[in-house]
């Protein structure tokens, strides 16, 4: 058993894999913050999707008026969905990339740009900043993922 | 080749990794059930999003009336999206946590609470149960994921 | 350090794992194409969700008319969400399956059907093809994922 554990520990001891673990955890925690932001806006804007969520604001007809969409809530939800659409590919392709033997410095460059771009994207979406701020930050994360995918296919291609 | 296979097998033989594999598979299968529930409600409520899905219910104008939203369908879809938003972080952070060398008993506690919480969340959303049932089950899964993220960053941090 | 790297390289050298890496990368790249298709339809149909995205089309009231939903945009977005709902389980269960020691030929069969089914699903959704094209391609990918989940649970079950 201790032999097996040693091998697992070696994976997490590898520098590239540790960098992947660190940046992936950070960007997933950032994505999880979107849930809290949605809850915050739903409560402060009194805009809910489920009747059972409005009970504490009154009964019957007086609660029904809180079953509505709010543009701030919808904006956070779009940002959250955009995170899912972009972070899921990073999660999968990034893991395979980390296992494909890149240079530590190259891997760090990829992970840092991706996570930085997603953080900028969130600010650009939530403030919101004028375009093309959001578009460019989205594109930077997208390009990094394509670059990692290219390395994975070059290293591992087996059809 | 057999040497490589042995090493892969050792990964899946590790108890923590086996627990991660088991609970992740269960919670992903649970999430996949949401697709079947959506299809069930779309068909029984006759509420579709695509014109090509309504053809079997009539032609022309008589089919168009089935292109509509239904509150039961929308409820399942919100539950499905909430699953995605919470299970994707568990998938990534949980894998890294399983590789960070936790005690088997601690890891099992994390995985069991998360999967149990997501199952309760689904029942709370679909029945629906009065709040704070759904809110608390969501928070339990969220807290478990934060706890695993803390362990990953403590073990692997490499910025 | 070189010893650790060797071990990581062995993972990516394993044929089943290489096949998983290849097909996962392909299907994630396919999913990423949905973002470009959404952008293409938003721009050509002039249908945006955010006020800051319409500024280049005019100022004030003349820009507001582009804040609208368009059925082509919504169709791509539904296809994208369906990808997320189905590719996320493949990503997680497929990885565990690849580590559970399947025959190379069996694993290739699973990965090829899944990725082929998701590509057919995208064409069936976007053209659109008459049903049950989209339904059957969805079901094929779903069935492959269930089959892999069964193998994972049979190999790794640890509750």
GROMACS .gro file of C-alpha atoms in nm, chain A residues 1 4-5 7-9 11-13 15-26 28-29 31-36 42 49-53 77 80-81 84 87-88 91 95 104 108 112, chain B residues 7 10-11 13-17 75 78 81 84-86 88-89 91-93 95-96 98-102 104 124-125 128-131 134 138 142 145-146 149 152-153 155-159:
model
   92
    1UNK     CA    1   0.000   0.000   0.000
    4UNK     CA    2   0.105   0.281  -0.430
    5UNK     CA    3   0.071   0.595  -0.225
    7UNK     CA    4   0.344   0.669  -0.681
    8UNK     CA    5   0.037   0.886  -0.641
    9UNK     CA    6   0.237   1.135  -0.441
   11UNK     CA    7   0.221   1.265  -0.957
   12UNK     CA    8   0.129   1.552  -0.728
   13UNK     CA    9   0.503   1.619  -0.673
   15UNK     CA   10   0.604   2.054  -1.100
   16UNK     CA   11   0.385   2.078  -1.410
   17UNK     CA   12   0.114   1.871  -1.246
   18UNK     CA   13   0.132   2.086  -0.931
   19UNK     CA   14   0.095   2.398  -1.146
   20UNK     CA   15  -0.207   2.242  -1.320
   21UNK     CA   16  -0.356   2.151  -0.981
   22UNK     CA   17  -0.303   2.504  -0.848
   23UNK     CA   18  -0.439   2.700  -1.144
   24UNK     CA   19  -0.730   2.461  -1.205
   25UNK     CA   20  -0.835   2.485  -0.841
   26UNK     CA   21  -0.814   2.866  -0.852
   28UNK     CA   22  -1.282   2.649  -1.044
   29UNK     CA   23  -1.310   2.842  -0.715
   31UNK     CA   24  -1.634   2.988  -1.114
   32UNK     CA   25  -1.796   2.881  -0.787
   33UNK     CA   26  -1.806   3.247  -0.678
   34UNK     CA   27  -2.057   3.303  -0.961
   35UNK     CA   28  -2.311   3.096  -0.764
   36UNK     CA   29  -2.273   3.327  -0.464
   42UNK     CA   30  -3.147   3.727  -0.657
   49UNK     CA   31  -3.708   3.146  -1.041
   50UNK     CA   32  -3.880   2.910  -0.795
   51UNK     CA   33  -4.206   2.978  -0.601
   52UNK     CA   34  -4.064   2.805  -0.291
   53UNK     CA   35  -3.783   3.066  -0.280
   77UNK     CA   36  -2.596   3.376  -1.505
   80UNK     CA   37  -2.146   3.167  -1.512
   81UNK     CA   38  -2.251   2.973  -1.824
   84UNK     CA   39  -1.868   2.652  -1.776
   87UNK     CA   40  -1.341   2.608  -1.808
   88UNK     CA   41  -1.467   2.255  -1.890
   91UNK     CA   42  -1.014   2.114  -1.720
   95UNK     CA   43  -0.500   1.774  -1.757
  104UNK     CA   44   0.751   2.379  -1.674
  108UNK     CA   45   0.307   2.794  -1.640
  112UNK     CA   46  -0.132   3.179  -1.600
  166UNK     CA   47   0.118   0.117  -1.322
  169UNK     CA   48  -0.205   0.065  -0.943
  170UNK     CA   49  -0.377   0.401  -0.977
  172UNK     CA   50  -0.614   0.002  -0.710
  173UNK     CA   51  -0.547   0.288  -0.470
  174UNK     CA   52  -0.833   0.307  -0.220
  175UNK     CA   53  -0.881   0.683  -0.228
  176UNK     CA   54  -0.873   0.683  -0.607
  234UNK     CA   55  -3.763   2.333  -1.323
  237UNK     CA   56  -3.263   2.458  -1.375
  240UNK     CA   57  -2.776   2.338  -1.485
  243UNK     CA   58  -2.335   2.114  -1.398
  244UNK     CA   59  -2.231   2.424  -1.203
  245UNK     CA   60  -2.154   2.218  -0.892
  247UNK     CA   61  -1.784   2.022  -1.267
  248UNK     CA   62  -1.585   2.176  -0.974
  250UNK     CA   63  -1.492   1.652  -1.088
  251UNK     CA   64  -1.176   1.863  -1.118
  252UNK     CA   65  -1.101   1.951  -0.755
  254UNK     CA   66  -0.954   1.435  -0.877
  255UNK     CA   67  -0.669   1.659  -0.759
  257UNK     CA   68  -0.768   1.223  -0.451
  258UNK     CA   69  -0.411   1.259  -0.582
  259UNK     CA   70  -0.303   1.483  -0.291
  260UNK     CA   71  -0.274   1.192  -0.048
  261UNK     CA   72  -0.566   1.237   0.194
  263UNK     CA   73  -0.900   0.718   0.312
  283UNK     CA   74  -3.553   1.906  -0.289
  284UNK     CA   75  -3.563   2.071  -0.632
  287UNK     CA   76  -4.010   2.051  -0.447
  288UNK     CA   77  -3.940   2.056  -0.073
  289UNK     CA   78  -3.983   2.386   0.115
  290UNK     CA   79  -3.672   2.596   0.158
  293UNK     CA   80  -3.256   2.294  -0.140
  297UNK     CA   81  -2.650   2.300  -0.216
  301UNK     CA   82  -2.029   2.361  -0.194
  304UNK     CA   83  -1.567   2.123  -0.255
  305UNK     CA   84  -1.408   2.423  -0.078
  308UNK     CA   85  -0.974   2.276  -0.271
  311UNK     CA   86  -0.518   2.060  -0.287
  312UNK     CA   87  -0.372   2.411  -0.256
  314UNK     CA   88  -0.042   2.014  -0.081
  315UNK     CA   89   0.034   2.125  -0.435
  316UNK     CA   90   0.057   2.505  -0.443
  317UNK     CA   91   0.290   2.604  -0.730
  318UNK     CA   92   0.217   2.946  -0.876
   0.00000   0.00000   0.00000
